[in-house]
């Protein structure tokens, strides 16, 4: 096609950037393109939010720990990297929710707290009889008009009533999507639910029909992780990037252009000249990189949330409560600082040696993130107090890992899609060979990030080599 070498930079070495670099390499090999790939990561390590701590025989995930088993995207990537034999699944376990400081099981068959099986919901002690009847109204109500984006919280309250939303749905959604559900966008947060609602009058019926093939076991779906922790995926990607030059501890400070090249100014006083770029940093950083150009300002309207994870290792039999769950969520009616917690030794037994018990808790809610600013020992004290009250934990942890994720989780509020479209349009007009990818744009799960990285790689290659053909 062309003899002239082209250079593409990927900014950010989290899962999105690494995947983007990997697919740039795959495409270049497939199409025999003369491509040079440069990956620039500000931190001394790759992986971004994916951080696995290995201590003795314990495997502790500071950030994400798993993905849906049905998300073929991560499985396919693992296959391409030759690590599919390291994938481990768990069987779905029971989850609880703390309502008024008391733990109640989430009714079997619930999806994101939305009941889909009548009998377990009818028997549940999480909702009063009047609340249950109000929820059943969803089966009779006329279809909701969801042609326009709207508040997820308001939509759910209209369909199911206040109590089921507050006790079952809000605790799960606000944890999973790290935002106030009344501000979250229905279309962007739960696109599958929106699709189900377009086809079915009742939300419950819609979910039942659309998910019947996917559902497995007790509380929804099973999950996958990697035997030695999710950082194995990062290591495998780094190793596979034979064509890429990787710079660590180098920060891109700005992006500008000369006549036919894009200039990346680095914090080490150097500049790199490239033909295409994939910006796989946070959206706030992306805006900063184009500050001189004054574009991407709509991205600043995407709010972000801060939270911390606290993993505690306890000796055998520290949890005194008879508890058969994998973990619990916390409703706003409870007084706990923990927003969710999972029992790693039960969810992922291979990560915990012997009879130890490991509990991973999350703290920091949308609108109340001050706890993240406290010292490790203060956070540890607060979490331990909550665990004593909920799980009757008797004793102190022998080791604790506190991890902060400041302004790390974008919140997909109403109007999100328009903000992203506006930014991408501006970028395309000024820089046709640059793409944005990452957890602030088209979903923040690992699957979403991998898909965005792959798409960005294909688009940048097409834009660079297509441009050349036209010359
Ligand atoms: C605590 C936590 C738990 C989660 N749990 C799950 C889960 O179980 N399952 C799931 O699917 N998802 C989960 N997620 C979401 C998912 O992990 C993230 O959305 C995803 O990892 C984000 O990846 P990313 O590459 O887009 O961004 P990041 O991981 O944030 O990576 C961005 C990278 O860009 C670098 N960078 C920033 N600025 C510059 C610059 N100027 N120059 C060079 N480099 C720069 C940063 O140092 C960073 O390494 C979780 C997230 C968190 C925080």
Coordinates of C-alpha atoms and ligand atoms in Angstrom, one line a residue:
X1 CA 0.0 0.0 0.0
X2 CA 2.7 2.5 1.1
X3 CA 6.4 2.5 1.8
X4 CA 6.4 5.5 4.1
X5 CA 6.4 4.6 7.8
X6 CA 3.6 6.1 9.9
X7 CA 3.7 6.5 13.6
X8 CA 0.7 6.3 16.0
X9 CA 0.9 7.2 19.7
X10 CA -1.4 5.8 22.3
X11 CA -1.6 8.0 25.4
X12 CA -2.4 6.1 28.6
X13 CA -1.5 2.5 29.4
X14 CA -4.6 1.3 31.2
X15 CA -6.7 -1.5 29.7
X16 CA -8.1 0.8 27.0
X17 CA -4.7 2.1 25.8
X18 CA -3.0 -1.3 25.9
X19 CA -5.8 -2.9 24.0
X20 CA -5.7 0.0 21.5
X21 CA -2.0 -0.6 21.0
X22 CA -2.5 -4.3 20.7
X23 CA -5.1 -3.9 18.0
X24 CA -3.0 -1.3 16.1
X25 CA -0.3 -4.0 16.0
X26 CA -2.7 -6.7 14.9
X27 CA -4.2 -4.6 12.1
X28 CA -0.7 -3.4 10.9
X29 CA 0.4 -7.1 10.7
X30 CA -2.8 -8.2 9.0
X31 CA -2.7 -5.4 6.4
X32 CA 1.1 -5.4 6.2
X33 CA 1.2 -1.7 7.1
X34 CA 4.5 0.1 7.9
X35 CA 3.4 1.3 11.3
X36 CA 5.3 2.4 14.4
X37 CA 3.4 2.3 17.7
X38 CA 4.4 4.4 20.7
X39 CA 2.6 3.9 24.0
X40 CA 3.1 6.6 26.6
X41 CA 2.1 6.0 30.2
X42 CA 2.5 8.7 32.9
X43 CA 2.9 6.3 35.8
X44 CA 5.8 3.9 36.4
X45 CA 3.5 1.0 35.8
X46 CA 0.9 -0.1 33.2
X47 CA -2.6 -1.1 34.0
X48 CA -4.2 2.1 35.3
X49 CA -7.1 1.0 37.6
X50 CA -6.2 -2.7 37.2
X51 CA -3.8 -3.4 40.1
X52 CA -3.2 -6.8 41.6
X53 CA -1.3 -7.0 44.9
X54 CA 0.3 -10.4 45.6
X55 CA 1.2 -10.9 49.2
X56 CA 2.3 -14.3 50.3
X57 CA -0.3 -16.5 48.6
X58 CA -3.0 -13.9 48.7
X59 CA -4.2 -12.2 45.5
X60 CA -5.8 -8.9 46.2
X61 CA -7.3 -6.7 43.5
X62 CA -7.1 -3.1 44.4
X63 CA -9.5 -2.2 41.5
X64 CA -11.6 -4.3 39.2
X65 CA -11.6 -8.0 40.0
X66 CA -13.8 -9.7 37.4
X67 CA -16.1 -9.4 34.4
X68 CA -19.2 -11.1 33.2
X69 CA -18.6 -14.6 32.0
X70 CA -20.9 -13.8 29.0
X71 CA -18.7 -10.9 28.0
X72 CA -17.0 -12.8 25.1
X73 CA -14.8 -9.8 24.4
X74 CA -12.5 -10.3 27.3
X75 CA -12.5 -14.1 26.7
X76 CA -11.5 -13.5 23.0
X77 CA -8.7 -11.1 24.0
X78 CA -7.4 -13.7 26.5
X79 CA -7.4 -16.3 23.7
X80 CA -5.5 -14.0 21.4
X81 CA -2.9 -13.4 24.2
X82 CA -2.7 -17.1 24.9
X83 CA -3.9 -16.8 28.5
X84 CA -7.3 -18.3 28.2
X85 CA -6.2 -21.3 30.3
X86 CA -5.8 -18.9 33.2
X87 CA -9.5 -17.8 33.1
X88 CA -11.4 -18.9 36.2
X89 CA -15.2 -18.6 36.7
X90 CA -17.2 -18.7 39.8
X91 CA -20.7 -20.0 40.4
X92 CA -23.2 -17.2 41.1
X93 CA -23.6 -16.6 44.8
X94 CA -26.2 -15.0 47.0
X95 CA -26.0 -11.3 47.6
X96 CA -27.5 -9.3 50.5
X97 CA -28.6 -5.7 51.0
X98 CA -28.4 -3.7 54.2
X99 CA -31.7 -2.0 54.8
X100 CA -32.1 0.0 58.0
X101 CA -28.8 -1.6 59.1
X102 CA -30.2 -5.1 58.7
X103 CA -29.0 -7.6 56.1
X104 CA -31.7 -9.1 53.8
X105 CA -31.1 -11.5 50.9
X106 CA -31.6 -10.0 47.5
X107 CA -34.5 -12.1 46.0
X108 CA -33.3 -14.9 43.7
X109 CA -33.6 -14.0 40.1
X110 CA -33.2 -10.2 40.6
X111 CA -31.2 -8.4 37.9
X112 CA -29.6 -5.2 39.2
X113 CA -32.1 -5.4 42.0
X114 CA -35.1 -5.6 39.6
X115 CA -37.2 -8.6 40.5
X116 CA -37.8 -11.1 37.7
X117 CA -39.1 -14.1 39.6
X118 CA -42.4 -13.8 41.4
X119 CA -42.1 -16.3 44.2
X120 CA -38.7 -15.3 45.7
X121 CA -39.8 -11.6 45.5
X122 CA -43.1 -12.4 47.2
X123 CA -41.3 -14.2 50.0
X124 CA -38.6 -11.5 50.4
X125 CA -38.3 -9.6 53.7
X126 CA -36.6 -6.7 52.0
X127 CA -39.9 -5.2 50.8
X128 CA -43.3 -4.7 52.6
X129 CA -46.4 -6.1 51.1
X130 CA -47.6 -2.7 49.8
X131 CA -44.2 -2.2 48.3
X132 CA -44.4 -5.6 46.5
X133 CA -47.9 -4.8 45.2
X134 CA -46.6 -1.4 43.9
X135 CA -43.8 -3.2 42.1
X136 CA -46.2 -5.6 40.5
X137 CA -47.9 -2.6 38.9
X138 CA -45.1 -2.6 36.4
X139 CA -46.9 -5.6 34.8
X140 CA -50.1 -3.6 34.3
X141 CA -48.8 0.0 33.7
X142 CA -48.9 1.3 30.1
X143 CA -45.4 1.3 28.4
X144 CA -43.2 4.2 29.4
X145 CA -42.2 6.7 26.8
X146 CA -38.4 6.3 26.6
X147 CA -37.8 7.9 23.3
X148 CA -36.0 10.8 25.1
X149 CA -33.2 10.1 27.6
X150 CA -34.4 10.6 31.2
X151 CA -33.5 10.1 34.8
X152 CA -32.9 6.5 35.5
X153 CA -34.1 6.9 39.1
X154 CA -37.3 8.6 38.1
X155 CA -38.0 6.0 35.4
X156 CA -37.5 3.2 37.9
X157 CA -39.6 4.8 40.6
X158 CA -42.5 5.2 38.1
X159 CA -42.3 1.6 37.2
X160 CA -41.7 -0.1 40.6
X161 CA -42.5 2.5 43.3
X162 CA -40.3 4.0 45.9
X163 CA -39.6 1.1 48.2
X164 CA -38.2 -1.4 45.8
X165 CA -36.0 1.2 44.2
X166 CA -34.6 2.4 47.6
X167 CA -34.2 -1.0 49.1
X168 CA -33.1 -3.2 46.2
X169 CA -32.3 -1.3 43.0
X170 CA -30.6 1.9 44.2
X171 CA -28.0 0.2 46.4
X172 CA -26.8 -2.0 43.5
X173 CA -27.0 0.6 40.7
X174 CA -25.4 3.5 42.7
X175 CA -22.6 1.2 43.6
X176 CA -22.1 -0.3 40.1
X177 CA -22.5 3.0 38.2
X178 CA -21.1 5.2 41.0
X179 CA -23.7 7.9 40.8
X180 CA -27.0 9.2 42.2
X181 CA -29.5 7.2 40.2
X182 CA -31.8 10.2 39.9
X183 CA -29.0 12.0 37.9
X184 CA -28.0 8.9 35.9
X185 CA -29.0 8.6 32.3
X186 CA -31.4 5.8 31.5
X187 CA -30.2 5.3 28.0
X188 CA -26.5 5.5 28.7
X189 CA -26.4 3.6 32.0
X190 CA -28.6 0.7 31.1
X191 CA -28.8 0.5 27.3
X192 CA -30.0 -3.1 27.5
X193 CA -32.8 -2.2 29.8
X194 CA -33.8 0.6 27.4
X195 CA -33.8 -1.8 24.5
X196 CA -36.0 -4.2 26.5
X197 CA -38.4 -1.4 27.3
X198 CA -38.7 -0.5 23.6
X199 CA -39.9 -4.0 22.8
X200 CA -42.0 -4.8 25.9
X201 CA -44.8 -3.0 27.8
X202 CA -43.6 -4.2 31.2
X203 CA -40.0 -3.7 32.3
X204 CA -40.1 -7.0 34.3
X205 CA -41.4 -8.9 31.3
X206 CA -38.9 -7.3 29.1
X207 CA -36.0 -8.2 31.3
X208 CA -37.3 -11.8 31.7
X209 CA -37.5 -12.2 27.9
X210 CA -34.3 -10.5 26.9
X211 CA -32.1 -12.1 29.6
X212 CA -33.6 -15.6 29.8
X213 CA -30.8 -17.0 27.6
X214 CA -28.1 -15.3 29.5
X215 CA -29.3 -15.9 33.1
X216 CA -27.5 -18.4 35.2
X217 CA -28.2 -19.5 38.7
X218 CA -29.1 -17.5 41.8
X219 CA -28.6 -13.8 41.6
X220 CA -27.9 -13.3 37.9
X221 CA -24.7 -14.2 36.1
X222 CA -21.4 -15.9 36.8
X223 CA -18.1 -14.0 36.6
X224 CA -14.7 -14.6 35.2
X225 CA -11.3 -13.6 36.5
X226 CA -7.7 -14.6 35.9
X227 CA -6.0 -17.1 38.1
X228 CA -3.1 -14.9 39.2
X229 CA -5.2 -11.7 39.1
X230 CA -6.3 -9.3 36.4
X231 CA -2.9 -7.8 36.1
X232 CA -1.9 -10.9 34.2
X233 CA -4.0 -9.5 31.4
X234 CA -1.9 -6.3 31.5
X235 CA 1.4 -8.3 31.6
X236 CA 0.2 -10.4 28.7
X237 CA -0.7 -7.3 26.7
X238 CA 2.7 -5.7 27.4
X239 CA 4.5 -8.8 26.4
X240 CA 2.5 -9.1 23.2
X241 CA 3.3 -5.6 22.1
X242 CA 6.5 -6.5 20.2
X243 CA 6.0 -3.7 17.7
X244 CA 5.5 -1.0 20.2
X245 CA 7.9 1.3 22.0
X246 CA 6.6 1.8 25.5
X247 CA 7.5 4.8 27.6
X248 CA 6.6 4.6 31.3
X249 CA 6.8 7.5 33.8
X250 CA 6.4 9.9 30.8
X251 CA 3.4 12.3 30.8
X252 CA 2.0 13.9 27.7
X253 CA 1.4 17.5 28.4
X254 CA -0.2 18.8 25.3
X255 CA -1.3 18.0 21.8
X256 CA -0.8 20.5 19.0
X257 CA -0.2 20.2 15.3
X258 CA 2.3 21.4 12.7
X259 CA 1.7 21.3 9.0
X260 CA 1.3 17.5 8.5
X261 CA 2.2 16.1 11.9
X262 CA 0.7 16.0 15.4
X263 CA 3.1 17.1 18.1
X264 CA 3.0 15.5 21.6
X265 CA 4.8 17.6 24.2
X266 CA 6.1 15.5 27.0
X267 CA 7.0 16.4 30.6
X268 CA 10.7 15.4 30.0
X269 CA 11.1 18.5 27.6
X270 CA 10.9 16.2 24.5
X271 CA 8.3 16.2 21.8
X272 CA 7.1 13.3 19.7
X273 CA 5.9 13.8 16.1
X274 CA 3.2 11.4 15.1
X275 CA 0.5 10.8 12.4
X276 CA -2.3 9.6 14.6
X277 CA -3.1 9.4 18.3
X278 CA -5.4 7.4 20.5
X279 CA -6.1 9.3 23.7
X280 CA -6.9 6.7 26.3
X281 CA -6.6 8.8 29.5
X282 CA -9.4 10.1 31.6
X283 CA -11.7 12.6 29.9
X284 CA -10.5 15.4 32.2
X285 CA -6.9 14.8 31.0
X286 CA -8.1 14.6 27.4
X287 CA -9.6 18.0 27.7
X288 CA -6.4 19.3 29.3
X289 CA -4.2 18.0 26.5
X290 CA -6.2 20.1 24.0
X291 CA -6.3 23.2 26.2
X292 CA -4.6 25.4 23.8
X293 CA -7.0 24.4 21.1
X294 CA -10.0 25.0 23.4
X295 CA -11.8 21.9 22.2
X296 CA -13.5 19.0 24.1
X297 CA -14.9 21.4 26.8
X298 CA -18.2 19.5 26.8
X299 CA -16.4 16.6 28.4
X300 CA -15.9 18.7 31.5
X301 CA -19.6 18.4 32.2
X302 CA -19.1 14.6 32.8
X303 CA -19.0 14.4 36.6
X304 CA -16.6 12.0 38.3
X305 CA -16.7 10.1 41.5
X306 CA -14.0 9.2 44.0
X307 CA -14.0 6.1 46.1
X308 CA -11.7 3.7 47.9
X309 CA -11.5 -0.1 48.2
X310 CA -10.4 -1.7 51.5
X311 CA -9.3 -5.3 51.4
X312 CA -8.8 -6.9 54.9
X313 CA -7.3 -10.3 55.6
X314 CA -8.7 -11.9 58.7
X315 CA -7.8 -15.2 60.5
X316 CA -10.2 -18.1 60.1
X317 CA -13.6 -17.8 61.7
X318 CA -13.4 -14.0 62.3
X319 CA -16.9 -13.6 60.7
X320 CA -19.2 -14.6 63.4
X321 CA -22.5 -14.0 61.6
X322 CA -24.2 -17.0 60.0
X323 CA -23.9 -15.5 56.5
X324 CA -24.2 -17.5 53.3
X325 CA -23.6 -14.7 50.8
X326 CA -20.8 -13.5 48.6
X327 CA -21.3 -10.0 49.9
X328 CA -23.8 -7.2 50.4
X329 CA -24.8 -3.8 49.2
X330 CA -25.9 -0.9 51.4
X331 CA -29.1 1.1 51.0
X332 CA -29.3 4.7 51.9
X333 CA -31.5 3.9 54.9
X334 CA -28.5 2.3 56.6
X335 CA -26.0 4.3 58.5
X336 CA -22.9 2.5 57.2
X337 CA -20.0 4.1 55.4
X338 CA -19.4 1.0 53.4
X339 CA -21.4 1.1 50.1
X340 CA -20.7 -2.5 49.1
X341 CA -18.6 -5.4 50.3
X342 CA -17.6 -8.8 48.9
X343 CA -16.2 -11.9 50.6
X344 CA -13.2 -12.7 48.4
X345 CA -12.5 -16.1 50.1
X346 CA -16.0 -17.2 49.1
X347 CA -16.3 -15.5 45.7
X348 CA -12.7 -16.3 44.5
X349 CA -11.4 -19.1 46.9
X350 CA -8.2 -19.5 44.8
X351 CA -7.1 -16.0 45.8
X352 CA -7.0 -16.8 49.5
X353 CA -4.8 -19.5 51.0
X354 CA -5.8 -21.8 53.9
X355 CA -8.8 -20.8 56.0
X356 CA -8.2 -17.0 56.0
X357 CA -11.2 -14.7 55.4
X358 CA -10.7 -11.7 53.0
X359 CA -13.3 -8.9 52.8
X360 CA -13.2 -6.2 50.2
X361 CA -15.2 -3.2 51.0
X362 CA -16.0 0.0 49.0
X363 CA -16.4 3.4 50.6
X364 CA -17.3 6.8 49.1
X365 CA -20.7 7.6 47.6
X366 CA -21.7 10.1 45.0
X367 CA -22.1 13.4 46.8
X368 CA -20.3 12.1 49.9
X369 CA -16.8 11.3 49.0
X370 CA -14.9 12.9 51.9
X371 CA -14.1 9.6 53.4
X372 CA -11.6 9.0 50.6
X373 CA -9.5 11.9 51.9
X374 CA -9.0 10.3 55.3
X375 CA -5.8 8.5 56.3
X376 CA -5.5 4.7 55.7
X377 CA -5.9 4.0 59.4
X378 CA -9.0 6.2 59.7
X379 CA -10.6 4.5 56.8
X380 CA -9.7 1.1 58.2
X381 CA -11.2 2.0 61.5
X382 CA -14.5 3.1 59.9
X383 CA -14.7 0.0 57.7
X384 CA -14.0 -2.4 60.6
X385 CA -16.7 -0.8 62.7
X386 CA -19.2 -1.4 59.8
X387 CA -18.0 -5.0 59.4
X388 CA -18.4 -5.6 63.1
X389 CA -22.0 -4.4 62.9
X390 CA -23.0 -6.2 59.7
X391 CA -21.0 -9.4 59.7
X392 CA -20.2 -9.6 63.4
X393 CA -16.5 -9.5 62.6
X394 CA -14.7 -10.2 65.8
X395 CA -11.1 -9.2 65.7
X396 CA -8.7 -7.1 63.7
X397 CA -7.3 -7.8 60.3
X398 CA -3.8 -9.1 60.0
X399 CA -3.3 -7.1 56.9
X400 CA -5.2 -4.3 55.1
X401 CA -4.8 -2.8 51.6
X402 CA -6.4 0.6 51.2
X403 CA -6.6 1.9 47.6
X404 CA -8.0 5.3 46.5
X405 CA -9.5 6.0 43.1
X406 CA -9.8 9.7 43.1
X407 CA -12.1 11.3 40.4
X408 CA -11.7 7.9 38.7
X409 CA -15.2 6.9 37.8
X410 CA -17.1 9.0 35.3
X411 CA -20.8 9.3 35.9
X412 CA -23.1 8.9 32.9
X413 CA -25.7 11.6 33.6
X414 CA -28.6 12.7 31.4
X415 CA -27.1 14.2 28.2
X416 CA -24.0 12.1 28.4
X417 CA -24.2 10.9 24.8
X418 CA -24.6 14.5 23.4
X419 CA -21.5 15.6 25.4
X420 CA -19.4 12.8 24.0
X421 CA -20.7 13.3 20.5
X422 CA -20.0 17.0 20.6
X423 CA -16.4 16.4 21.8
X424 CA -15.7 13.7 19.2
X425 CA -17.1 16.0 16.4
X426 CA -14.8 18.9 17.5
X427 CA -11.9 16.5 17.6
X428 CA -12.6 15.1 14.2
X429 CA -12.8 18.5 12.7
X430 CA -9.5 19.7 14.1
X431 CA -7.6 16.3 14.2
X432 CA -9.1 13.7 11.8
X433 CA -6.5 11.1 12.8
X434 CA -7.0 11.3 16.6
X435 CA -9.6 9.2 18.6
X436 CA -10.8 9.2 22.2
X437 CA -11.3 5.9 24.0
X438 CA -11.8 5.0 27.6
X439 CA -14.2 4.6 30.4
X440 CA -15.8 8.1 30.1
X441 CA -17.3 7.6 26.7
X442 CA -19.1 4.4 25.7
X443 CA -19.2 2.4 28.9
X444 CA -16.7 1.8 31.7
X445 CA -16.6 -1.9 32.2
X446 CA -13.5 -3.8 31.1
X447 CA -15.4 -5.1 28.1
X448 CA -16.5 -1.6 27.1
X449 CA -12.9 -0.3 27.4
X450 CA -11.5 -3.2 25.3
X451 CA -14.1 -2.7 22.6
X452 CA -13.4 1.1 22.5
X453 CA -9.6 0.4 22.3
X454 CA -10.1 -2.0 19.4
X455 CA -12.5 0.3 17.5
X456 CA -10.2 3.3 18.0
X457 CA -7.2 1.4 16.7
X458 CA -9.1 0.3 13.5
X459 CA -10.4 3.9 12.9
X460 CA -7.0 5.5 13.4
X461 CA -5.4 3.1 11.0
X462 CA -8.2 3.6 8.4
X463 CA -7.9 7.4 8.8
X464 CA -4.1 7.5 8.4
X465 CA -3.7 5.1 5.5
X466 CA -6.8 6.2 3.7
X467 CA -5.6 9.8 3.8
X468 CA -2.4 8.6 2.3
X469 CA -4.1 6.8 -0.6
X470 CA -6.0 9.9 -1.5
X471 CA -2.8 12.0 -1.8
Ligands
LIG1 C1 -12.2 0.2 42.1 C2 -12.7 -0.2 40.8 C3 -13.4 -1.4 40.6 C4 -13.8 -1.7 39.3 N1 -14.4 -3.0 39.1 C5 -14.7 -3.4 37.9 C6 -15.0 -4.8 37.6 O1 -15.0 -5.6 38.6 N2 -15.4 -5.1 36.4 C7 -15.3 -4.2 35.3 O2 -15.6 -4.6 34.2 N3 -15.0 -2.9 35.5 C8 -14.6 -2.5 36.8 N4 -14.2 -1.2 37.0 C9 -14.1 -0.3 35.8 C10 -12.9 -0.5 35.0 O3 -11.9 -1.2 35.7 C11 -12.3 0.8 34.5 O4 -13.3 1.5 33.8 C12 -11.2 0.6 33.5 O5 -10.1 -0.2 34.1 C13 -10.6 1.9 33.0 O6 -9.5 1.7 32.1 P1 -8.9 2.8 31.2 O7 -7.7 2.3 30.5 O8 -9.9 3.5 30.4 O9 -8.5 3.9 32.3 P2 -7.3 3.9 33.4 O10 -7.3 2.5 34.0 O11 -7.6 5.0 34.3 O12 -6.0 4.2 32.6 C14 -5.7 5.5 32.1 C15 -4.2 5.5 32.1 O13 -3.8 6.8 31.5 C16 -2.6 7.3 32.2 N5 -2.5 8.7 31.9 C17 -3.3 9.7 32.4 N6 -2.9 10.9 31.9 C18 -1.8 10.7 31.1 C19 -0.9 11.5 30.4 N7 -1.1 12.8 30.3 N8 0.1 10.9 29.7 C20 0.3 9.6 29.7 N9 -0.5 8.7 30.4 C21 -1.5 9.3 31.1 C22 -2.9 6.9 33.6 O14 -1.7 6.9 34.4 C23 -3.5 5.5 33.5 O15 -2.6 4.5 33.6 C24 -13.7 -0.8 38.2 C25 -13.1 0.4 38.4 C26 -12.6 0.7 39.6 C27 -11.8 2.0 39.8

